[in-house]
Amino acid sequence: MAQLMDNDLLLKVRGLKIEGRADETWNQIVNGVDLDLKKGEVLGLIGESGAGKSTVGLASMGFTRDGCRISGGSVEFDGIDLVNASANVKRQLLGKRIAYVAQSAAASFNPAHKLIDQHTEGPTQHGVMSKSESENDGIELYRKLRLPDPDSIGFRYPHQVSGGQLQRAMTAMAMACRPDLIIFDEPTTALDVTTQIEVLASIREIVEEYNTAAIYITHDLAVVAQMADKIKVLLKGDEVEEADTRTMLSAPKEDYTKSLWAVRSFERPQKPPVAVDATPVVRVHNVTAAYGTVPVLHDVSFDIHEGRTVAVVGESGSGKSTTARCITGLLPPKQGHIEFDGQPLPLDYRKRTKDQLRQAQMIYQMADTALNPRSKIGDIIGRPVEFYLGLKGAAKRKRVEELLDQIELEPSQYIDRLPSELSGGQKQRIGIARALAAEPKFIICDEVTSALDQLVAEGILRLLAKLQDDLKLSYMFITHDLATVKAIADEVVVMKDGKVVEQGLKNDMFQPPHHPYTDLLLSSVPEMDPDWLDNLLAERGVDNIGDAAVDKMG
Amino acid sequence: MQRLGLGLLTLLVVSIVIFVAVNALPGDFAQAILGQGATPEAVAAFREDLGLNRPYLTRYFEWLAGAVRFDFGTAYSQAQFAEFAGSDAGSGLGSVAEMLGPRFRNTIFLAGLTALIAVPFSITIGVLAALYRNSVFDRVANISTLTSISSPEFFLAYILILFLAVINPILPVLSLVNDEMALTERIRMTLLPALTLTLVVTAHMMRMTRAAIINLLASPYIEMARLKGISPMRVIVRHALPNALAPIINVIALNLAYLITGVVVVEVVFVYPGIGQLFVDSVKNRDIPVVQACCLIFAAAYILLNLMADILSILSNPRLRHPK
């Protein structure tokens, strides 16, 4: 291949195999991946969790996490063999010529040191710049990345800076030595949409300005469409296909890629509006709540009717989950009340009857932490069956099996397993079964799909939809993902700073005119069009997107 | 401020416990000093003399009121002596404070010297063990510190005497320090017990340093530091250690408290005039004012050191030092 002779070739990976250690044996987790990256080029690496994206990304820095090892193939960076290079040689490249931007900037900045000190560490340790030069350069980079107060923000500790700002500070830190290659490992996954869009815009701008090559790892296709020149799709450690971004989006070859592209097509038709005089299953009535003396909810009201899904959307800190805590009685409101089938509920869950408790169940975001790791599936689901319905022995087991059937897991196969023996999606299904076990009328789904891959998330949404139709359930669906809202909601409540800014039927909400904040939320959701970010920036200008625009609203 | 208040409250509770416990001991000073053959009348008269027959509550508050002014009353053993000498009980030579003062200074000196050696030593070893974890160095460090903590203190002391005083006569066998000594001479005298105690306390501190650091090595910011091409030593010292300080400080505080309160055996071996020996003697003689004063000092030392550990932990954590 002529391309290989090209002097511009920066990174050349051939037949990369990586093994991971589990239970005393080595299992192959990456089965021979090839990768070429030219100077200034951006490669998008996409796939579901467990596809080996991050592992490949780190391996292209010559780094493997503990419990992983490169078992075959080669990684060449600018002619240097990184697989066989000594730790010393690699150390001289890392940070200086190859840099890394991690998924969670909040966890990846050292809490004990100020941002600027962490920024200057690379340049000073590698002898690229003096500390004061690097400090000035850092401030310049902060300015370029449009961080607020670029002159002083570096002198704060990580916990004093917001998540989106940290992510940009981390990009600045990666840029500190002006590397040739940056690995971005899901840099915006943990951010709100309005924050994400700002970070995306600044990353792209700075990568273009310094002509830095980058590997952009993500599971979000719409994001990668904005960032990458070419895209490689991974599935369980194998390469599925690679093509330039536009070709990949318009004409994917492989079925798997097509299925990834099709995920976003799931959309439930909105149910007809309920009769005006219908009694809602749950009515949140003028609820005001506070944590201690810190007010978090102001006069929140909305209704949830039988068989309907109300999606509560908003950014982190907008009061979505707090509202759920008020409904369940975990956080008694200071003012207002909660009605169930027209009857006011005691505000504190301790004062509610068993039957009142039974009627409202919850499904959590992190199925991992919401299931007792030491209990078998049968016991996890069996406990509410016994507690609320008083079933024991064979009757209990029969009910558990029915529930497992309902969530489409084969009872005989799963009833005796531990949560750790299930995949993320299966764990979430167990969470659903546990909620169903109480035979409730109303379920609160708190970000139930946001920790899942898109294909798996779609499966969960379809299951929830089916259960709703079969059992006439009402859902309160807390999410920050508008694609999920589009897929499942009947009605939408938009929250900001503890207040409801807009509410209405789904079809109305996705049609203009919008409340300005709803409009901003909607416009910040990346689309599969590679020109989307360019168009949006051209249309609105950098200062009118994302958090900057939110701030302008006051 | 709240912590300080809590510390004082704890001290008050401890003082009650001490008073009750000490007075619940079987037998009293009068019986102990007069022996088995004493007539009940003699014992009663002796008690009267010492004020032992007054109600507990009165004695407690008297004692407490004195204690806050560092006046711990008169040692019974000294009271006797003072009376014979013709001076009034409770004045001059015989006060507990005067008895304890020099002893307490000696104990603090020994504890301080030990801390000066042991703390930097154990943290250094701990850091190195974390850096070269699972290497030969790590294992040797672990085994030797564990061996030294598992051996009885007097055994360690005799081993050190054997090597550093008998076979190679570098240091004196006995640590008979007094206030007139020059500092260097005093350090030379105290070095052997200090080294013994270092061996005793190193294991805890070193292992906690190692464990606290290794605990953090899987965290994302350590991975980030490695991916910045930072040297392993710098990763540990600059990125892991500052975040591992809180548990290390707490273990150090506990060990320092031990150095003040638990060194009786070592004091006996080296004939070091510290507070521990005095304490044991006083318990033996039922010399209640001295016992009470010692207990109170020990409790205060524990509370003070833990308070300091809390404060230092807060200072070492930017999240607590600079709230949002």
mmCIF file with all atom_site columns, N, CA and C in Angstrom, chain A residues 58 61 63 65-66 91 94-95 98 100-102 107-113 117-119 121-122 125-126 157 159-160 170 173, chain B residues 133 217 219-232 234 238-240 242-243 316-324:
data_model
loop_
_atom_site.group_PDB
_atom_site.id
_atom_site.type_symbol
_atom_site.label_atom_id
_atom_site.label_alt_id
_atom_site.label_comp_id
_atom_site.label_asym_id
_atom_site.label_entity_id
_atom_site.label_seq_id
_atom_site.pdbx_PDB_ins_code
_atom_site.Cartn_x
_atom_site.Cartn_y
_atom_site.Cartn_z
_atom_site.occupancy
_atom_site.B_iso_or_equiv
_atom_site.pdbx_formal_charge
_atom_site.auth_seq_id
_atom_site.auth_comp_id
_atom_site.auth_asym_id
_atom_site.auth_atom_id
_atom_site.pdbx_PDB_model_num
ATOM 1   N N  . LEU A 1 58  ? -6.221  3.240  24.486 1.00 0.00 ? 58  LEU A N  1
ATOM 2   C CA . LEU A 1 58  ? -5.076  3.276  25.400 1.00 0.00 ? 58  LEU A CA 1
ATOM 3   C C  . LEU A 1 58  ? -3.886  2.530  24.808 1.00 0.00 ? 58  LEU A C  1
ATOM 4   N N  . MET A 1 61  ? -1.525  4.274  22.797 1.00 0.00 ? 61  MET A N  1
ATOM 5   C CA . MET A 1 61  ? -0.537  5.056  23.534 1.00 0.00 ? 61  MET A CA 1
ATOM 6   C C  . MET A 1 61  ? 0.530   4.137  24.106 1.00 0.00 ? 61  MET A C  1
ATOM 7   N N  . PHE A 1 63  ? -0.186  1.836  26.245 1.00 0.00 ? 63  PHE A N  1
ATOM 8   C CA . PHE A 1 63  ? -0.563  1.669  27.648 1.00 0.00 ? 63  PHE A CA 1
ATOM 9   C C  . PHE A 1 63  ? -1.676  0.641  27.758 1.00 0.00 ? 63  PHE A C  1
ATOM 10  N N  . ARG A 1 65  ? -4.291  -1.116 30.818 1.00 0.00 ? 65  ARG A N  1
ATOM 11  C CA . ARG A 1 65  ? -4.686  -1.041 32.225 1.00 0.00 ? 65  ARG A CA 1
ATOM 12  C C  . ARG A 1 65  ? -4.220  -2.299 32.933 1.00 0.00 ? 65  ARG A C  1
ATOM 13  N N  . ASP A 1 66  ? -4.206  -2.233 34.274 1.00 0.00 ? 66  ASP A N  1
ATOM 14  C CA . ASP A 1 66  ? -3.852  -3.425 35.051 1.00 0.00 ? 66  ASP A CA 1
ATOM 15  C C  . ASP A 1 66  ? -4.803  -4.553 34.686 1.00 0.00 ? 66  ASP A C  1
ATOM 16  N N  . ARG A 1 91  ? 7.463   6.816  28.436 1.00 0.00 ? 91  ARG A N  1
ATOM 17  C CA . ARG A 1 91  ? 7.179   7.931  29.321 1.00 0.00 ? 91  ARG A CA 1
ATOM 18  C C  . ARG A 1 91  ? 7.551   9.256  28.680 1.00 0.00 ? 91  ARG A C  1
ATOM 19  N N  . LEU A 1 94  ? 4.559   9.982  26.249 1.00 0.00 ? 94  LEU A N  1
ATOM 20  C CA . LEU A 1 94  ? 3.262   10.232 26.871 1.00 0.00 ? 94  LEU A CA 1
ATOM 21  C C  . LEU A 1 94  ? 3.222   11.637 27.456 1.00 0.00 ? 94  LEU A C  1
ATOM 22  N N  . GLY A 1 95  ? 2.125   12.313 27.232 1.00 0.00 ? 95  GLY A N  1
ATOM 23  C CA . GLY A 1 95  ? 2.001   13.665 27.744 1.00 0.00 ? 95  GLY A CA 1
ATOM 24  C C  . GLY A 1 95  ? 2.672   14.676 26.850 1.00 0.00 ? 95  GLY A C  1
ATOM 25  N N  . ILE A 1 98  ? 1.924   12.316 22.841 1.00 0.00 ? 98  ILE A N  1
ATOM 26  C CA . ILE A 1 98  ? 0.615   11.679 22.830 1.00 0.00 ? 98  ILE A CA 1
ATOM 27  C C  . ILE A 1 98  ? -0.083  12.033 24.130 1.00 0.00 ? 98  ILE A C  1
ATOM 28  N N  . TYR A 1 100 ? -3.920  12.335 26.521 1.00 0.00 ? 100 TYR A N  1
ATOM 29  C CA . TYR A 1 100 ? -5.144  11.587 26.781 1.00 0.00 ? 100 TYR A CA 1
ATOM 30  C C  . TYR A 1 100 ? -6.158  12.500 27.459 1.00 0.00 ? 100 TYR A C  1
ATOM 31  N N  . VAL A 1 101 ? -7.397  12.425 27.012 1.00 0.00 ? 101 VAL A N  1
ATOM 32  C CA . VAL A 1 101 ? -8.485  13.142 27.684 1.00 0.00 ? 101 VAL A CA 1
ATOM 33  C C  . VAL A 1 101 ? -9.489  12.097 28.143 1.00 0.00 ? 101 VAL A C  1
ATOM 34  N N  . ALA A 1 102 ? -9.700  12.038 29.445 1.00 0.00 ? 102 ALA A N  1
ATOM 35  C CA . ALA A 1 102 ? -10.497 10.944 30.010 1.00 0.00 ? 102 ALA A CA 1
ATOM 36  C C  . ALA A 1 102 ? -11.982 11.278 30.038 1.00 0.00 ? 102 ALA A C  1
ATOM 37  N N  . ALA A 1 107 ? -13.080 12.948 37.897 1.00 0.00 ? 107 ALA A N  1
ATOM 38  C CA . ALA A 1 107 ? -12.315 11.894 38.569 1.00 0.00 ? 107 ALA A CA 1
ATOM 39  C C  . ALA A 1 107 ? -10.860 11.892 38.132 1.00 0.00 ? 107 ALA A C  1
ATOM 40  N N  . SER A 1 108 ? -10.585 12.451 36.973 1.00 0.00 ? 108 SER A N  1
ATOM 41  C CA . SER A 1 108 ? -9.239  12.336 36.419 1.00 0.00 ? 108 SER A CA 1
ATOM 42  C C  . SER A 1 108 ? -8.328  13.518 36.755 1.00 0.00 ? 108 SER A C  1
ATOM 43  N N  . PHE A 1 109 ? -8.908  14.570 37.301 1.00 0.00 ? 109 PHE A N  1
ATOM 44  C CA . PHE A 1 109 ? -8.049  15.606 37.868 1.00 0.00 ? 109 PHE A CA 1
ATOM 45  C C  . PHE A 1 109 ? -7.766  15.223 39.309 1.00 0.00 ? 109 PHE A C  1
ATOM 46  N N  . ASN A 1 110 ? -6.519  15.410 39.720 1.00 0.00 ? 110 ASN A N  1
ATOM 47  C CA . ASN A 1 110 ? -6.152  15.091 41.100 1.00 0.00 ? 110 ASN A CA 1
ATOM 48  C C  . ASN A 1 110 ? -6.793  16.110 42.045 1.00 0.00 ? 110 ASN A C  1
ATOM 49  N N  . PRO A 1 111 ? -7.622  15.627 42.989 1.00 0.00 ? 111 PRO A N  1
ATOM 50  C CA . PRO A 1 111 ? -8.325  16.577 43.863 1.00 0.00 ? 111 PRO A CA 1
ATOM 51  C C  . PRO A 1 111 ? -7.394  17.402 44.751 1.00 0.00 ? 111 PRO A C  1
ATOM 52  N N  . ALA A 1 112 ? -6.139  16.981 44.883 1.00 0.00 ? 112 ALA A N  1
ATOM 53  C CA . ALA A 1 112 ? -5.256  17.643 45.833 1.00 0.00 ? 112 ALA A CA 1
ATOM 54  C C  . ALA A 1 112 ? -4.491  18.830 45.244 1.00 0.00 ? 112 ALA A C  1
ATOM 55  N N  . HIS A 1 113 ? -4.570  19.003 43.915 1.00 0.00 ? 113 HIS A N  1
ATOM 56  C CA . HIS A 1 113 ? -3.769  20.077 43.320 1.00 0.00 ? 113 HIS A CA 1
ATOM 57  C C  . HIS A 1 113 ? -4.628  21.002 42.469 1.00 0.00 ? 113 HIS A C  1
ATOM 58  N N  . ASP A 1 117 ? -1.529  23.799 38.243 1.00 0.00 ? 117 ASP A N  1
ATOM 59  C CA . ASP A 1 117 ? -0.350  23.013 38.626 1.00 0.00 ? 117 ASP A CA 1
ATOM 60  C C  . ASP A 1 117 ? -0.343  21.665 37.919 1.00 0.00 ? 117 ASP A C  1
ATOM 61  N N  . GLN A 1 118 ? -1.545  21.130 37.701 1.00 0.00 ? 118 GLN A N  1
ATOM 62  C CA . GLN A 1 118 ? -1.609  19.863 36.979 1.00 0.00 ? 118 GLN A CA 1
ATOM 63  C C  . GLN A 1 118 ? -1.349  20.101 35.494 1.00 0.00 ? 118 GLN A C  1
ATOM 64  N N  . HIS A 1 119 ? -1.765  21.288 35.026 1.00 0.00 ? 119 HIS A N  1
ATOM 65  C CA . HIS A 1 119 ? -1.542  21.644 33.630 1.00 0.00 ? 119 HIS A CA 1
ATOM 66  C C  . HIS A 1 119 ? -0.056  21.787 33.326 1.00 0.00 ? 119 HIS A C  1
ATOM 67  N N  . GLU A 1 121 ? 2.424   20.520 34.878 1.00 0.00 ? 121 GLU A N  1
ATOM 68  C CA . GLU A 1 121 ? 3.273   19.393 35.267 1.00 0.00 ? 121 GLU A CA 1
ATOM 69  C C  . GLU A 1 121 ? 3.890   18.713 34.040 1.00 0.00 ? 121 GLU A C  1
ATOM 70  N N  . GLY A 1 122 ? 3.060   18.460 33.015 1.00 0.00 ? 122 GLY A N  1
ATOM 71  C CA . GLY A 1 122 ? 3.566   17.815 31.807 1.00 0.00 ? 122 GLY A CA 1
ATOM 72  C C  . GLY A 1 122 ? 4.717   18.598 31.185 1.00 0.00 ? 122 GLY A C  1
ATOM 73  N N  . GLN A 1 125 ? 7.848   18.693 33.486 1.00 0.00 ? 125 GLN A N  1
ATOM 74  C CA . GLN A 1 125 ? 8.502   17.388 33.652 1.00 0.00 ? 125 GLN A CA 1
ATOM 75  C C  . GLN A 1 125 ? 9.166   16.929 32.355 1.00 0.00 ? 125 GLN A C  1
ATOM 76  N N  . HIS A 1 126 ? 8.551   17.263 31.226 1.00 0.00 ? 126 HIS A N  1
ATOM 77  C CA . HIS A 1 126 ? 9.149   16.855 29.953 1.00 0.00 ? 126 HIS A CA 1
ATOM 78  C C  . HIS A 1 126 ? 10.171  17.867 29.443 1.00 0.00 ? 126 HIS A C  1
ATOM 79  N N  . TYR A 1 157 ? -9.223  24.618 42.657 1.00 0.00 ? 157 TYR A N  1
ATOM 80  C CA . TYR A 1 157 ? -9.122  23.166 42.772 1.00 0.00 ? 157 TYR A CA 1
ATOM 81  C C  . TYR A 1 157 ? -10.223 22.525 41.922 1.00 0.00 ? 157 TYR A C  1
ATOM 82  N N  . HIS A 1 159 ? -12.601 20.521 42.466 1.00 0.00 ? 159 HIS A N  1
ATOM 83  C CA . HIS A 1 159 ? -13.966 20.463 42.972 1.00 0.00 ? 159 HIS A CA 1
ATOM 84  C C  . HIS A 1 159 ? -14.663 21.804 42.912 1.00 0.00 ? 159 HIS A C  1
ATOM 85  N N  . GLN A 1 160 ? -13.922 22.866 42.623 1.00 0.00 ? 160 GLN A N  1
ATOM 86  C CA . GLN A 1 160 ? -14.533 24.189 42.592 1.00 0.00 ? 160 GLN A CA 1
ATOM 87  C C  . GLN A 1 160 ? -14.986 24.575 41.190 1.00 0.00 ? 160 GLN A C  1
ATOM 88  N N  . MET A 1 170 ? -9.297  19.903 30.932 1.00 0.00 ? 170 MET A N  1
ATOM 89  C CA . MET A 1 170 ? -8.524  18.692 30.661 1.00 0.00 ? 170 MET A CA 1
ATOM 90  C C  . MET A 1 170 ? -8.047  18.672 29.216 1.00 0.00 ? 170 MET A C  1
ATOM 91  N N  . MET A 1 173 ? -5.168  20.773 29.197 1.00 0.00 ? 173 MET A N  1
ATOM 92  C CA . MET A 1 173 ? -4.009  20.084 29.778 1.00 0.00 ? 173 MET A CA 1
ATOM 93  C C  . MET A 1 173 ? -3.396  19.138 28.750 1.00 0.00 ? 173 MET A C  1
ATOM 94  N N  . ARG B 2 133 ? 5.909   -2.220 44.919 1.00 0.00 ? 133 ARG B N  1
ATOM 95  C CA . ARG B 2 133 ? 5.020   -3.208 45.544 1.00 0.00 ? 133 ARG B CA 1
ATOM 96  C C  . ARG B 2 133 ? 5.246   -4.583 44.921 1.00 0.00 ? 133 ARG B C  1
ATOM 97  N N  . LEU B 2 217 ? -4.112  3.779  43.722 1.00 0.00 ? 217 LEU B N  1
ATOM 98  C CA . LEU B 2 217 ? -3.412  3.629  42.443 1.00 0.00 ? 217 LEU B CA 1
ATOM 99  C C  . LEU B 2 217 ? -4.352  3.266  41.307 1.00 0.00 ? 217 LEU B C  1
ATOM 100 N N  . SER B 2 219 ? -7.195  4.730  40.863 1.00 0.00 ? 219 SER B N  1
ATOM 101 C CA . SER B 2 219 ? -8.116  5.833  40.573 1.00 0.00 ? 219 SER B CA 1
ATOM 102 C C  . SER B 2 219 ? -7.747  6.521  39.269 1.00 0.00 ? 219 SER B C  1
ATOM 103 N N  . PRO B 2 220 ? -8.770  7.111  38.607 1.00 0.00 ? 220 PRO B N  1
ATOM 104 C CA . PRO B 2 220 ? -8.535  7.700  37.285 1.00 0.00 ? 220 PRO B CA 1
ATOM 105 C C  . PRO B 2 220 ? -7.447  8.770  37.272 1.00 0.00 ? 220 PRO B C  1
ATOM 106 N N  . TYR B 2 221 ? -7.312  9.544  38.372 1.00 0.00 ? 221 TYR B N  1
ATOM 107 C CA . TYR B 2 221 ? -6.302  10.604 38.286 1.00 0.00 ? 221 TYR B CA 1
ATOM 108 C C  . TYR B 2 221 ? -4.892  10.066 38.335 1.00 0.00 ? 221 TYR B C  1
ATOM 109 N N  . ILE B 2 222 ? -4.722  8.869  38.921 1.00 0.00 ? 222 ILE B N  1
ATOM 110 C CA . ILE B 2 222 ? -3.399  8.255  38.890 1.00 0.00 ? 222 ILE B CA 1
ATOM 111 C C  . ILE B 2 222 ? -3.104  7.757  37.468 1.00 0.00 ? 222 ILE B C  1
ATOM 112 N N  . GLU B 2 223 ? -4.125  7.155  36.849 1.00 0.00 ? 223 GLU B N  1
ATOM 113 C CA . GLU B 2 223 ? -3.946  6.733  35.450 1.00 0.00 ? 223 GLU B CA 1
ATOM 114 C C  . GLU B 2 223 ? -3.612  7.942  34.583 1.00 0.00 ? 223 GLU B C  1
ATOM 115 N N  . MET B 2 224 ? -4.317  9.036  34.839 1.00 0.00 ? 224 MET B N  1
ATOM 116 C CA . MET B 2 224 ? -4.065  10.262 34.079 1.00 0.00 ? 224 MET B CA 1
ATOM 117 C C  . MET B 2 224 ? -2.612  10.697 34.254 1.00 0.00 ? 224 MET B C  1
ATOM 118 N N  . ALA B 2 225 ? -2.126  10.676 35.494 1.00 0.00 ? 225 ALA B N  1
ATOM 119 C CA . ALA B 2 225 ? -0.750  11.099 35.748 1.00 0.00 ? 225 ALA B CA 1
ATOM 120 C C  . ALA B 2 225 ? 0.232   10.200 34.990 1.00 0.00 ? 225 ALA B C  1
ATOM 121 N N  . ARG B 2 226 ? -0.058  8.902  34.990 1.00 0.00 ? 226 ARG B N  1
ATOM 122 C CA . ARG B 2 226 ? 0.819   7.988  34.255 1.00 0.00 ? 226 ARG B CA 1
ATOM 123 C C  . ARG B 2 226 ? 0.776   8.297  32.773 1.00 0.00 ? 226 ARG B C  1
ATOM 124 N N  . LEU B 2 227 ? -0.420  8.601  32.277 1.00 0.00 ? 227 LEU B N  1
ATOM 125 C CA . LEU B 2 227 ? -0.557  8.877  30.842 1.00 0.00 ? 227 LEU B CA 1
ATOM 126 C C  . LEU B 2 227 ? 0.040   10.231 30.474 1.00 0.00 ? 227 LEU B C  1
ATOM 127 N N  . LYS B 2 228 ? 0.375   11.020 31.472 1.00 0.00 ? 228 LYS B N  1
ATOM 128 C CA . LYS B 2 228 ? 1.087   12.266 31.186 1.00 0.00 ? 228 LYS B CA 1
ATOM 129 C C  . LYS B 2 228 ? 2.581   12.009 31.147 1.00 0.00 ? 228 LYS B C  1
ATOM 130 N N  . GLY B 2 229 ? 2.996   10.777 31.333 1.00 0.00 ? 229 GLY B N  1
ATOM 131 C CA . GLY B 2 229 ? 4.412   10.452 31.276 1.00 0.00 ? 229 GLY B CA 1
ATOM 132 C C  . GLY B 2 229 ? 5.170   10.869 32.515 1.00 0.00 ? 229 GLY B C  1
ATOM 133 N N  . ILE B 2 230 ? 4.492   10.901 33.653 1.00 0.00 ? 230 ILE B N  1
ATOM 134 C CA . ILE B 2 230 ? 5.143   11.275 34.911 1.00 0.00 ? 230 ILE B CA 1
ATOM 135 C C  . ILE B 2 230 ? 5.862   10.044 35.473 1.00 0.00 ? 230 ILE B C  1
ATOM 136 N N  . SER B 2 231 ? 7.020   10.259 36.100 1.00 0.00 ? 231 SER B N  1
ATOM 137 C CA . SER B 2 231 ? 7.791   9.118  36.602 1.00 0.00 ? 231 SER B CA 1
ATOM 138 C C  . SER B 2 231 ? 7.051   8.461  37.766 1.00 0.00 ? 231 SER B C  1
ATOM 139 N N  . PRO B 2 232 ? 7.239   7.145  37.941 1.00 0.00 ? 232 PRO B N  1
ATOM 140 C CA . PRO B 2 232 ? 6.489   6.415  38.980 1.00 0.00 ? 232 PRO B CA 1
ATOM 141 C C  . PRO B 2 232 ? 6.667   7.011  40.369 1.00 0.00 ? 232 PRO B C  1
ATOM 142 N N  . ARG B 2 234 ? 7.250   10.111 41.157 1.00 0.00 ? 234 ARG B N  1
ATOM 143 C CA . ARG B 2 234 ? 6.489   11.354 41.244 1.00 0.00 ? 234 ARG B CA 1
ATOM 144 C C  . ARG B 2 234 ? 4.985   11.073 41.302 1.00 0.00 ? 234 ARG B C  1
ATOM 145 N N  . ARG B 2 238 ? 3.594   12.751 44.515 1.00 0.00 ? 238 ARG B N  1
ATOM 146 C CA . ARG B 2 238 ? 2.853   13.965 44.262 1.00 0.00 ? 238 ARG B CA 1
ATOM 147 C C  . ARG B 2 238 ? 1.366   13.716 44.016 1.00 0.00 ? 238 ARG B C  1
ATOM 148 N N  . HIS B 2 239 ? 1.048   12.584 43.413 1.00 0.00 ? 239 HIS B N  1
ATOM 149 C CA . HIS B 2 239 ? -0.355  12.372 43.060 1.00 0.00 ? 239 HIS B CA 1
ATOM 150 C C  . HIS B 2 239 ? -1.102  11.460 44.029 1.00 0.00 ? 239 HIS B C  1
ATOM 151 N N  . ALA B 2 240 ? -0.419  10.450 44.560 1.00 0.00 ? 240 ALA B N  1
ATOM 152 C CA . ALA B 2 240 ? -1.137  9.538  45.462 1.00 0.00 ? 240 ALA B CA 1
ATOM 153 C C  . ALA B 2 240 ? -1.035  9.988  46.921 1.00 0.00 ? 240 ALA B C  1
ATOM 154 N N  . PRO B 2 242 ? -0.631  12.872 48.643 1.00 0.00 ? 242 PRO B N  1
ATOM 155 C CA . PRO B 2 242 ? -1.462  13.933 49.226 1.00 0.00 ? 242 PRO B CA 1
ATOM 156 C C  . PRO B 2 242 ? -2.906  13.489 49.453 1.00 0.00 ? 242 PRO B C  1
ATOM 157 N N  . ASN B 2 243 ? -3.396  12.573 48.618 1.00 0.00 ? 243 ASN B N  1
ATOM 158 C CA . ASN B 2 243 ? -4.770  12.120 48.793 1.00 0.00 ? 243 ASN B CA 1
ATOM 159 C C  . ASN B 2 243 ? -4.879  10.987 49.804 1.00 0.00 ? 243 ASN B C  1
ATOM 160 N N  . SER B 2 316 ? -5.311  18.908 54.907 1.00 0.00 ? 316 SER B N  1
ATOM 161 C CA . SER B 2 316 ? -4.697  18.212 53.783 1.00 0.00 ? 316 SER B CA 1
ATOM 162 C C  . SER B 2 316 ? -5.692  17.997 52.650 1.00 0.00 ? 316 SER B C  1
ATOM 163 N N  . ASN B 2 317 ? -6.960  18.326 52.869 1.00 0.00 ? 317 ASN B N  1
ATOM 164 C CA . ASN B 2 317 ? -7.961  18.070 51.840 1.00 0.00 ? 317 ASN B CA 1
ATOM 165 C C  . ASN B 2 317 ? -8.526  19.383 51.305 1.00 0.00 ? 317 ASN B C  1
ATOM 166 N N  . PRO B 2 318 ? -8.167  19.730 50.055 1.00 0.00 ? 318 PRO B N  1
ATOM 167 C CA . PRO B 2 318 ? -8.631  21.004 49.510 1.00 0.00 ? 318 PRO B CA 1
ATOM 168 C C  . PRO B 2 318 ? -10.150 21.117 49.476 1.00 0.00 ? 318 PRO B C  1
ATOM 169 N N  . ARG B 2 319 ? -10.825 19.963 49.367 1.00 0.00 ? 319 ARG B N  1
ATOM 170 C CA . ARG B 2 319 ? -12.282 20.026 49.292 1.00 0.00 ? 319 ARG B CA 1
ATOM 171 C C  . ARG B 2 319 ? -12.883 20.527 50.599 1.00 0.00 ? 319 ARG B C  1
ATOM 172 N N  . LEU B 2 320 ? -12.217 20.214 51.718 1.00 0.00 ? 320 LEU B N  1
ATOM 173 C CA . LEU B 2 320 ? -12.706 20.689 53.006 1.00 0.00 ? 320 LEU B CA 1
ATOM 174 C C  . LEU B 2 320 ? -12.141 22.070 53.327 1.00 0.00 ? 320 LEU B C  1
ATOM 175 N N  . ARG B 2 321 ? -10.944 22.322 52.796 1.00 0.00 ? 321 ARG B N  1
ATOM 176 C CA . ARG B 2 321 ? -10.294 23.597 53.086 1.00 0.00 ? 321 ARG B CA 1
ATOM 177 C C  . ARG B 2 321 ? -10.945 24.730 52.305 1.00 0.00 ? 321 ARG B C  1
ATOM 178 N N  . HIS B 2 322 ? -11.313 24.436 51.053 1.00 0.00 ? 322 HIS B N  1
ATOM 179 C CA . HIS B 2 322 ? -11.978 25.449 50.221 1.00 0.00 ? 322 HIS B CA 1
ATOM 180 C C  . HIS B 2 322 ? -13.339 24.933 49.794 1.00 0.00 ? 322 HIS B C  1
ATOM 181 N N  . PRO B 2 323 ? -14.342 25.043 50.630 1.00 0.00 ? 323 PRO B N  1
ATOM 182 C CA . PRO B 2 323 ? -15.658 24.581 50.161 1.00 0.00 ? 323 PRO B CA 1
ATOM 183 C C  . PRO B 2 323 ? -16.095 25.437 48.976 1.00 0.00 ? 323 PRO B C  1
ATOM 184 N N  . LYS B 2 324 ? -16.978 24.860 48.173 1.00 0.00 ? 324 LYS B N  1
ATOM 185 C CA . LYS B 2 324 ? -17.396 25.522 46.930 1.00 0.00 ? 324 LYS B CA 1
ATOM 186 C C  . LYS B 2 324 ? -17.862 26.953 47.138 1.00 0.00 ? 324 LYS B C  1
#
